[in-house]
XYZ file of C-alpha atoms in Angstrom:
591
model
C -46.795 -26.318 15.946
C -44.520 -28.271 18.255
C -42.515 -26.812 21.114
C -39.216 -27.343 19.375
C -40.265 -25.123 16.511
C -41.608 -22.484 18.871
C -38.160 -22.106 20.393
C -36.965 -20.732 17.053
C -39.669 -18.077 16.575
C -39.819 -14.371 17.406
C -41.613 -13.040 20.477
C -42.812 -9.480 21.162
C -39.330 -8.324 22.246
C -37.775 -9.367 18.935
C -40.581 -7.766 16.929
C -40.160 -4.547 18.911
C -36.437 -4.419 18.148
C -37.027 -4.738 14.410
C -39.891 -2.227 14.503
C -37.667 0.275 16.342
C -35.023 0.107 13.601
C -37.628 0.666 10.864
C -39.208 3.504 12.850
C -35.890 5.314 13.291
C -35.215 5.017 9.554
C -38.615 6.469 8.671
C -38.159 9.309 11.201
C -34.932 10.348 9.471
C -36.855 10.435 6.190
C -39.569 12.553 7.794
C -36.985 15.002 9.113
C -35.349 15.558 5.721
C -38.710 15.610 3.940
C -40.545 18.171 6.044
C -37.898 20.027 8.045
C -34.854 20.023 5.737
C -36.342 20.332 2.284
C -33.991 19.754 -0.635
C -35.424 21.392 -3.732
C -32.338 21.462 -5.928
C -30.738 18.598 -7.803
C -27.383 19.161 -6.071
C -29.006 19.138 -2.637
C -31.179 16.111 -3.376
C -28.638 13.910 -5.151
C -25.297 15.105 -3.715
C -26.257 16.506 -0.316
C -25.151 19.950 -1.452
C -21.607 18.535 -1.741
C -21.134 19.382 1.938
C -21.570 15.967 3.547
C -19.283 14.757 6.330
C -16.813 11.905 6.041
C -18.501 9.641 8.615
C -22.040 9.350 7.154
C -20.710 9.070 3.604
C -18.238 6.347 4.621
C -20.908 4.378 6.479
C -23.247 4.690 3.511
C -20.535 3.421 1.195
C -19.956 0.412 3.462
C -23.703 -0.197 3.582
C -23.944 -0.191 -0.209
C -21.284 -2.948 -0.325
C -22.786 -5.062 2.473
C -26.211 -6.581 1.865
C -28.255 -9.217 3.661
C -26.666 -11.657 1.232
C -23.286 -10.913 2.833
C -24.483 -11.486 6.398
C -26.393 -14.629 5.436
C -24.152 -15.998 2.688
C -20.536 -15.417 3.777
C -20.816 -17.464 7.015
C -22.374 -20.318 5.046
C -19.587 -20.102 2.435
C -17.025 -20.627 5.220
C -19.095 -23.421 6.784
C -19.508 -25.384 3.562
C -16.289 -24.647 1.624
C -13.706 -23.502 4.172
C -11.666 -20.373 4.788
C -10.103 -19.848 1.342
C -12.538 -16.958 0.855
C -10.786 -15.057 3.667
C -7.845 -14.392 1.365
C -10.074 -11.772 -0.290
C -8.745 -9.341 2.337
C -5.638 -8.903 0.193
C -7.776 -7.927 -2.795
C -9.629 -5.305 -0.749
C -6.460 -3.423 0.187
C -5.163 -3.427 -3.399
C -8.444 -2.209 -4.871
C -9.009 0.656 -2.443
C -5.468 1.878 -3.128
C -5.862 1.684 -6.919
C -9.187 3.528 -6.775
C -7.811 6.380 -4.694
C -4.767 6.876 -6.922
C -6.123 6.369 -10.446
C -9.937 6.565 -10.618
C -11.015 9.007 -7.928
C -9.043 12.059 -9.199
C -10.773 11.776 -12.589
C -14.305 11.727 -11.167
C -13.645 14.460 -8.652
C -12.039 16.807 -11.168
C -14.950 16.472 -13.608
C -17.676 16.926 -10.899
C -20.387 15.360 -13.059
C -24.033 15.031 -12.011
C -24.158 11.497 -13.434
C -21.172 9.213 -13.826
C -22.551 8.215 -17.208
C -21.922 11.760 -18.402
C -18.293 10.682 -18.387
C -19.038 8.059 -21.045
C -20.598 10.717 -23.290
C -17.665 13.075 -22.849
C -15.153 10.306 -23.455
C -16.975 8.391 -26.191
C -20.511 9.277 -27.327
C -24.156 9.550 -26.307
C -24.715 5.996 -27.500
C -22.169 4.667 -25.021
C -23.725 6.795 -22.279
C -27.192 5.369 -22.884
C -25.774 1.845 -23.129
C -24.065 2.233 -19.738
C -27.160 3.725 -18.134
C -29.402 0.927 -19.413
C -26.937 -1.719 -18.218
C -26.900 -0.198 -14.736
C -30.688 0.032 -14.588
C -30.990 -3.593 -15.730
C -28.547 -4.646 -13.027
C -30.660 -2.807 -10.466
C -33.889 -4.472 -11.580
C -32.314 -7.947 -11.552
C -30.311 -7.672 -8.355
C -32.472 -5.747 -5.880
C -35.278 -8.359 -5.764
C -32.633 -10.873 -4.678
C -31.270 -8.424 -2.092
C -34.756 -8.059 -0.599
C -35.765 -11.706 -0.946
C -32.889 -13.244 1.019
C -33.473 -11.347 4.308
C -37.246 -11.614 3.815
C -36.845 -15.386 3.583
C -34.778 -15.360 6.787
C -37.414 -13.198 8.504
C -40.101 -15.613 7.360
C -38.122 -18.472 8.920
C -38.245 -16.904 12.389
C -41.714 -15.342 12.241
C -43.836 -17.363 9.771
C -44.885 -14.020 8.218
C -45.145 -14.647 4.433
C -42.390 -13.207 2.259
C -44.870 -11.287 0.104
C -46.117 -9.513 3.263
C -42.649 -8.715 4.639
C -41.147 -7.253 1.476
C -43.797 -4.547 0.853
C -43.521 -3.362 4.473
C -39.753 -2.948 4.451
C -39.732 -1.632 0.868
C -42.324 1.051 1.658
C -40.253 2.354 4.568
C -37.158 2.320 2.351
C -38.933 4.096 -0.519
C -40.250 6.790 1.820
C -36.917 8.011 3.137
C -35.113 7.361 -0.178
C -37.577 9.105 -2.489
C -38.473 12.048 -0.246
C -35.413 12.464 1.955
C -32.788 12.476 -0.806
C -29.129 11.593 -0.364
C -28.861 13.119 3.124
C -31.627 10.849 4.441
C -30.056 7.853 2.703
C -26.621 8.581 4.194
C -27.855 9.029 7.771
C -30.187 6.034 7.679
C -27.302 3.986 6.283
C -25.163 5.138 9.228
C -27.918 4.162 11.682
C -28.532 0.821 10.018
C -24.815 0.089 9.915
C -24.781 0.533 13.698
C -27.508 -2.086 14.036
C -25.571 -4.382 11.727
C -22.247 -4.065 13.575
C -23.808 -4.537 17.009
C -25.775 -7.567 15.873
C -22.812 -9.371 14.333
C -20.462 -8.584 17.238
C -22.944 -9.795 19.893
C -23.680 -13.028 18.051
C -19.978 -13.643 17.407
C -18.927 -13.094 21.042
C -21.717 -15.301 22.400
C -20.976 -17.945 19.777
C -17.284 -18.084 20.683
C -18.104 -18.500 24.364
C -20.651 -21.252 23.732
C -18.248 -23.461 21.757
C -15.270 -23.022 24.096
C -13.312 -20.060 22.782
C -11.124 -19.211 19.800
C -8.602 -22.044 20.316
C -11.365 -24.637 20.334
C -12.929 -23.157 17.201
C -9.589 -23.343 15.365
C -9.061 -26.938 16.499
C -12.481 -28.058 15.266
C -12.209 -26.246 11.935
C -8.711 -27.630 11.371
C -9.889 -31.201 12.006
C -12.827 -30.587 9.677
C -10.504 -29.582 6.790
C -11.895 -26.031 6.828
C -8.683 -24.081 7.421
C -6.964 -23.281 4.131
C -5.578 -20.052 2.725
C -2.929 -20.818 0.127
C -4.394 -23.330 -2.293
C -2.085 -22.405 -5.182
C -3.774 -24.679 -7.730
C -3.544 -22.661 -10.990
C -6.535 -24.396 -12.598
C -9.364 -21.961 -13.428
C -11.818 -24.869 -13.106
C -11.449 -25.251 -9.335
C -14.154 -23.476 -7.347
C -11.977 -21.684 -4.777
C -8.208 -21.163 -4.969
C -5.827 -18.443 -3.818
C -5.646 -17.070 -7.357
C -9.312 -16.974 -8.333
C -10.461 -15.585 -4.965
C -7.870 -12.788 -5.197
C -8.557 -11.951 -8.853
C -12.329 -12.315 -8.646
C -12.621 -10.118 -5.565
C -10.266 -7.522 -7.027
C -12.449 -7.114 -10.097
C -15.712 -7.184 -8.104
C -14.592 -4.611 -5.533
C -13.033 -2.414 -8.199
C -16.357 -2.359 -10.031
C -18.261 -1.625 -6.819
C -16.035 1.317 -5.966
C -14.612 2.734 -9.187
C -17.298 1.937 -11.789
C -20.462 2.093 -9.698
C -22.557 5.284 -9.985
C -23.634 4.967 -6.340
C -20.063 4.996 -5.068
C -19.050 7.899 -7.302
C -22.131 9.832 -6.144
C -20.967 9.489 -2.543
C -17.407 10.544 -3.304
C -18.732 13.705 -4.944
C -20.950 14.573 -1.967
C -17.942 15.673 0.143
C -16.309 19.087 -0.434
C -12.757 18.096 -1.443
C -10.655 15.360 -3.042
C -8.749 14.981 0.213
C -11.987 14.198 2.061
C -13.108 11.885 -0.739
C -9.917 9.869 -0.242
C -10.543 9.884 3.499
C -14.021 8.497 2.801
C -12.354 5.756 0.781
C -10.002 4.915 3.660
C -12.681 4.878 6.365
C -15.065 2.828 4.223
C -12.241 0.369 3.517
C -11.764 -0.136 7.266
C -15.508 -0.493 7.823
C -15.973 -2.967 5.010
C -12.914 -4.922 6.134
C -14.335 -5.136 9.670
C -17.866 -6.290 8.818
C -16.727 -8.720 6.131
C -14.236 -10.367 8.487
C -16.804 -10.546 11.261
C -19.129 -12.374 8.863
C -16.327 -14.770 7.921
C -15.575 -15.447 11.595
C -19.256 -16.238 12.077
C -18.736 -19.004 9.519
C -16.058 -20.559 11.731
C -18.410 -20.371 14.712
C -21.155 -22.020 12.652
C -18.912 -24.935 11.799
C -17.697 -25.317 15.380
C -21.330 -25.493 16.496
C -22.730 -27.799 13.814
C -19.670 -29.850 12.748
C -21.126 -32.987 14.294
C -24.756 -32.332 13.480
C -25.349 -30.702 10.112
C -28.830 -29.107 10.347
C -29.612 -29.709 6.658
C -28.788 -33.420 6.733
C -30.557 -33.678 10.102
C -33.677 -32.195 8.527
C -33.895 -29.119 10.780
C -33.711 -26.720 7.813
C -34.092 -27.142 4.062
C -30.861 -25.502 2.893
C -27.634 -24.110 4.309
C -28.766 -20.545 3.494
C -31.106 -20.862 6.494
C -28.320 -21.652 8.958
C -27.740 -18.143 10.319
C -31.377 -17.515 11.407
C -31.438 -20.989 12.991
C -28.230 -20.337 14.905
C -29.212 -16.819 15.954
C -32.530 -17.992 17.363
C -30.766 -20.813 19.169
C -28.145 -18.504 20.727
C -30.617 -15.707 21.399
C -33.109 -17.784 23.417
C -31.540 -16.646 26.693
C -30.996 -13.031 25.556
C -34.290 -11.259 24.767
C -33.954 -8.900 21.826
C -30.689 -10.368 20.534
C -32.289 -12.277 17.658
C -34.333 -9.191 16.816
C -31.150 -7.113 16.781
C -29.485 -9.524 14.373
C -32.492 -9.630 12.055
C -32.561 -5.823 12.229
C -28.952 -5.921 11.045
C -29.833 -8.224 8.158
C -32.799 -6.073 7.145
C -30.699 -2.931 7.599
C -28.080 -4.262 5.221
C -30.769 -4.954 2.616
C -32.418 -1.550 3.141
C -29.077 0.245 2.856
C -28.223 -1.492 -0.405
C -31.685 -0.856 -1.847
C -31.789 2.826 -0.821
C -28.288 3.460 -2.169
C -29.047 1.921 -5.550
C -32.499 3.489 -5.920
C -31.277 6.958 -4.976
C -28.488 6.706 -7.526
C -30.453 5.229 -10.402
C -33.326 7.720 -9.941
C -31.072 10.692 -10.572
C -29.035 8.853 -13.190
C -32.041 7.926 -15.315
C -33.457 11.428 -15.086
C -30.238 13.133 -16.165
C -29.379 10.640 -18.886
C -32.849 10.493 -20.454
C -33.399 14.257 -20.282
C -29.979 15.391 -21.514
C -29.802 12.811 -24.323
C -33.393 12.714 -25.591
C -34.807 16.061 -24.391
C -31.829 18.432 -24.301
C -33.942 21.527 -25.009
C -36.517 20.869 -22.275
C -35.918 22.939 -19.142
C -37.178 21.885 -15.711
C -37.126 23.929 -12.538
C -35.106 22.569 -9.620
C -38.263 21.569 -7.734
C -39.693 19.810 -10.798
C -36.445 17.866 -11.265
C -36.716 16.677 -7.678
C -40.345 15.639 -8.189
C -39.577 13.659 -11.356
C -36.691 11.831 -9.657
C -38.964 10.905 -6.736
C -41.521 9.465 -9.155
C -38.824 7.413 -10.917
C -37.636 6.019 -7.565
C -41.178 5.101 -6.522
C -41.843 3.330 -9.830
C -38.574 1.395 -9.636
C -39.290 0.444 -6.020
C -42.735 -0.864 -6.940
C -41.151 -2.909 -9.741
C -38.611 -4.386 -7.313
C -41.392 -5.404 -4.900
C -43.300 -7.064 -7.737
C -40.227 -8.994 -8.893
C -39.621 -10.355 -5.378
C -42.760 -12.437 -5.922
C -41.173 -13.843 -9.088
C -37.983 -14.692 -7.189
C -40.063 -16.367 -4.490
C -41.860 -18.609 -6.966
C -38.680 -19.381 -8.931
C -36.142 -20.115 -6.243
C -33.493 -21.299 -8.715
C -33.356 -17.788 -10.176
C -31.295 -16.633 -7.149
C -28.056 -18.088 -8.415
C -28.877 -16.990 -11.948
C -29.459 -13.383 -10.790
C -26.138 -13.280 -8.943
C -24.373 -14.585 -12.020
C -26.079 -11.931 -14.139
C -24.665 -9.340 -11.769
C -21.198 -10.679 -12.538
C -21.834 -10.380 -16.275
C -22.921 -6.758 -16.020
C -20.070 -5.876 -13.689
C -17.473 -7.200 -16.127
C -18.832 -4.990 -18.893
C -19.053 -1.984 -16.565
C -15.484 -2.270 -15.405
C -14.192 -2.726 -18.953
C -16.086 0.327 -20.198
C -14.774 2.722 -17.562
C -11.280 1.237 -17.514
C -10.657 1.643 -21.258
C -12.016 5.166 -20.995
C -9.773 6.224 -18.112
C -6.607 4.258 -18.933
C -6.414 3.767 -22.711
C -6.660 7.045 -24.683
C -6.446 5.214 -28.015
C -9.778 3.405 -27.497
C -12.514 5.083 -29.533
C -16.312 4.998 -29.580
C -16.540 1.890 -31.802
C -14.060 0.055 -29.619
C -16.025 0.853 -26.452
C -19.307 -0.392 -27.962
C -17.815 -3.563 -29.488
C -15.891 -4.381 -26.311
C -18.992 -4.034 -24.153
C -21.112 -6.196 -26.466
C -18.396 -8.862 -26.735
C -18.091 -8.974 -22.932
C -21.849 -9.355 -22.436
C -22.212 -12.038 -25.101
C -19.256 -14.208 -24.056
C -19.807 -14.172 -20.303
C -23.572 -14.375 -20.709
C -23.235 -17.469 -22.887
C -20.962 -19.193 -20.363
C -23.017 -18.245 -17.296
C -26.402 -19.217 -18.728
C -25.148 -22.569 -19.934
C -23.334 -23.244 -16.661
C -26.469 -22.450 -14.655
C -28.527 -24.666 -16.927
C -26.070 -27.504 -16.297
C -26.441 -26.902 -12.551
C -30.236 -27.075 -12.814
C -29.947 -30.362 -14.718
C -27.647 -31.795 -12.068
C -24.753 -32.069 -14.520
C -22.610 -29.587 -12.599
C -22.199 -29.869 -8.817
C -20.120 -28.153 -6.141
C -19.929 -30.513 -3.139
C -18.778 -29.008 0.132
C -16.314 -30.257 2.707
C -17.149 -33.082 5.083
C -20.286 -32.778 7.247
C -21.768 -35.204 9.742
C -24.798 -36.047 11.905
C -22.897 -38.441 14.188
C -23.160 -36.078 17.155
C -26.818 -35.112 16.699
C -28.877 -35.695 19.856
C -31.229 -38.611 19.531
C -34.157 -36.254 20.088
C -33.161 -34.290 16.974
C -32.836 -37.426 14.842
C -36.245 -38.637 16.042
C -37.917 -35.237 15.760
C -36.736 -34.229 12.296
C -36.528 -36.211 9.091
C -32.840 -36.951 8.485
C -31.333 -37.549 5.062
C -27.752 -38.814 5.054
C -27.590 -38.367 1.272
C -27.316 -34.624 1.958
C -23.996 -35.075 3.782
C -20.684 -34.056 2.160
C -17.600 -36.260 2.439
C -14.745 -34.333 0.774
C -11.725 -34.018 3.096
C -9.089 -32.855 0.607
C -7.648 -29.442 -0.159
C -9.677 -26.945 -2.135
C -13.262 -27.355 -3.305
C -13.844 -29.605 -6.334
C -16.220 -29.057 -9.246
C -17.920 -32.239 -10.414
C -19.254 -32.211 -13.967
C -21.035 -34.750 -16.140
C -18.949 -36.102 -19.023
C -21.262 -34.389 -21.508
C -20.695 -30.949 -19.956
C -18.152 -28.798 -21.861
C -15.154 -27.953 -19.721
C -15.651 -24.181 -20.145
C -18.828 -24.405 -18.030
C -16.710 -25.613 -15.104
C -14.989 -22.228 -14.982
C -14.909 -20.890 -11.417
C -17.627 -18.312 -10.796
C -14.910 -15.914 -9.588
C -13.597 -15.706 -13.145
C -16.872 -14.585 -14.743
C -16.212 -10.918 -14.041
C -12.493 -11.304 -14.808
C -13.265 -12.850 -18.189
C -15.904 -10.213 -18.944
C -13.623 -7.319 -18.036
C -10.598 -8.579 -19.969
C -12.744 -9.392 -23.013
C -14.183 -5.881 -23.060
C -10.755 -4.272 -22.699
C -8.969 -6.408 -25.313
C -11.756 -6.270 -27.913
C -12.196 -2.529 -27.374
C -8.487 -1.886 -27.908
C -8.202 -4.102 -31.010
C -11.310 -2.635 -32.676
C -9.997 0.885 -32.017
C -6.666 0.061 -33.651
C -8.438 -1.426 -36.683
C -10.657 1.627 -37.126
C -9.328 5.084 -36.276
C -7.808 5.805 -32.883
C -8.391 9.370 -31.655
C -5.639 11.952 -31.721
C -4.294 11.970 -28.157
C -3.334 15.639 -28.279
C -6.931 16.631 -29.074
C -8.428 14.848 -26.031
C -9.327 16.549 -22.768
C -6.697 15.404 -20.211
C -9.273 15.592 -17.401
C -10.966 12.497 -18.858
C -7.979 10.283 -18.070
C -6.069 9.147 -15.042
C -3.412 11.865 -14.639
C -0.511 9.408 -14.484
C -1.551 7.464 -17.582
C -2.349 10.510 -19.700
C 0.860 12.260 -18.666
C 2.883 9.231 -19.763
C 1.173 8.795 -23.151
C 1.018 12.545 -23.811
C 4.733 12.987 -23.057
C 5.611 10.119 -25.372
C 3.469 11.656 -28.098
C 5.036 15.085 -27.478
C 8.567 13.607 -27.578
C 7.740 11.948 -30.881
C 6.423 15.231 -32.304
C 9.526 17.090 -31.086
C 11.806 14.505 -32.702
C 9.916 14.782 -35.992
C 10.090 18.578 -35.764
C 13.853 18.500 -35.080
C 14.426 16.062 -37.973
C 12.391 18.312 -40.243
C 14.420 21.372 -39.249
C 17.695 19.473 -39.750
C 16.596 18.413 -43.248
C 15.717 22.018 -44.062
C 19.121 23.223 -42.789
C 21.000 20.618 -44.846
C 18.978 21.581 -47.921
C 19.925 25.264 -47.436
C 23.627 24.407 -47.032
C 23.530 22.346 -50.232
C 21.895 25.236 -52.082
C 24.593 27.619 -50.921
């Protein structure tokens, strides 16, 4: 191995930093396993409903932020520009909507599994359908969550991916399966600290190395990266003001209001007021880390605008840019690269632990209460069964990472599948909470229609991408300023350079590719959600809508139900008054 490569590899200080983070996480699991036993379902899954605002908020942020965020968002800014930053507007809207309309419903019902809501509102069939969809999403998405940081770790250590993933997964499974929600929340808080420190240190050092904020803005402006208000209404443009806003609104709303993990955390605090405070604090935390990651993208471009590392042959793809840059910046600061990689691994561990903890309890409750309602388990036996479910799911995730590793193109497919599932999720909970007239048949038909339509578009679009018939070229890149030593040392390929200098980010499709496959990936979840809502409502009207007055008002957003119930009551009162008037007139005529 040549000296240039060695400069971008871990030494014992970096390894020690990563090992320290994993050790602290495992120690928290040991504490809650052996010294703070949690033998009841409420203690294990909801922390006894006495958790504090800070750990719950940090855990919620951690469940939103994965290694994909820390590795992918900076690259998105580097390749396609700053239009993604407009997602900040969507975040504020979504957190407000959740706190006002969704959160009161979940908190009033105090359910052990969010899918119990679907049974109360619709039927057991809908409950099982929702539970299976969530479990499928977990199985498809978590291998990607673990693979991306493992690939980055492999880049800086040469440790094979299939060796890295079992090590980090075992530590995650230990504190998740045995420590319960309390261990998950406190490890998430610890890992979030690693993540914040890592990103802030790298960002500050990066700004100083390229000449400060003003210089970064100058370079990104000249490189056509700065854009925020591309008002192109076309849904077939990759990034615009409209599709970034709408797409992020639907994604974040699903993550917060229709995600069992998020609802589980809201219910772990003792009051609705504190649950809303959790929402506010987590909004600030998510806003901070997401914007730090986006700013890292600006720093990346300022550093590599004249020497694109992919075209120069230093790395194989732009997804490897962050580890390359971190190792380059961290050469003079022992432990800094290890801190950043600890942050990346922490983000992945937090996401994995949050999802596994939630789905373990969810599957147990849903399977037992639907298929074995007469079987009684002691509190300790419930806890044991949930732990076994989590361990089995974790082992499955580790096994599927090997599949992801051997089929690299499945990464984009898996992320698109997540969008499909999310659209159906959001539609299912939204029609339940906001539209009292939607019935069981409408909920089932809407969900199926959403899955089929978006699945058909996504699979065909991804197939077109694999065939090279659908491409998403980035903004202009260059190797004109690469040092001669880099050009001589690495194999350069100018065909990998981008040359687009216009506004927006174009989608280039072969003439034989149907135009619907050019649909911006931001609209997948929007299309899926709207399809599920519209089809569900129409099918309900064509069959038999439920009697609003017979429904439990706790199942609906208080504002929506109050409005529809009052209208229904006014109509009944009018009919009653008309009936009485007719009777009075009939009596007068008789007299």
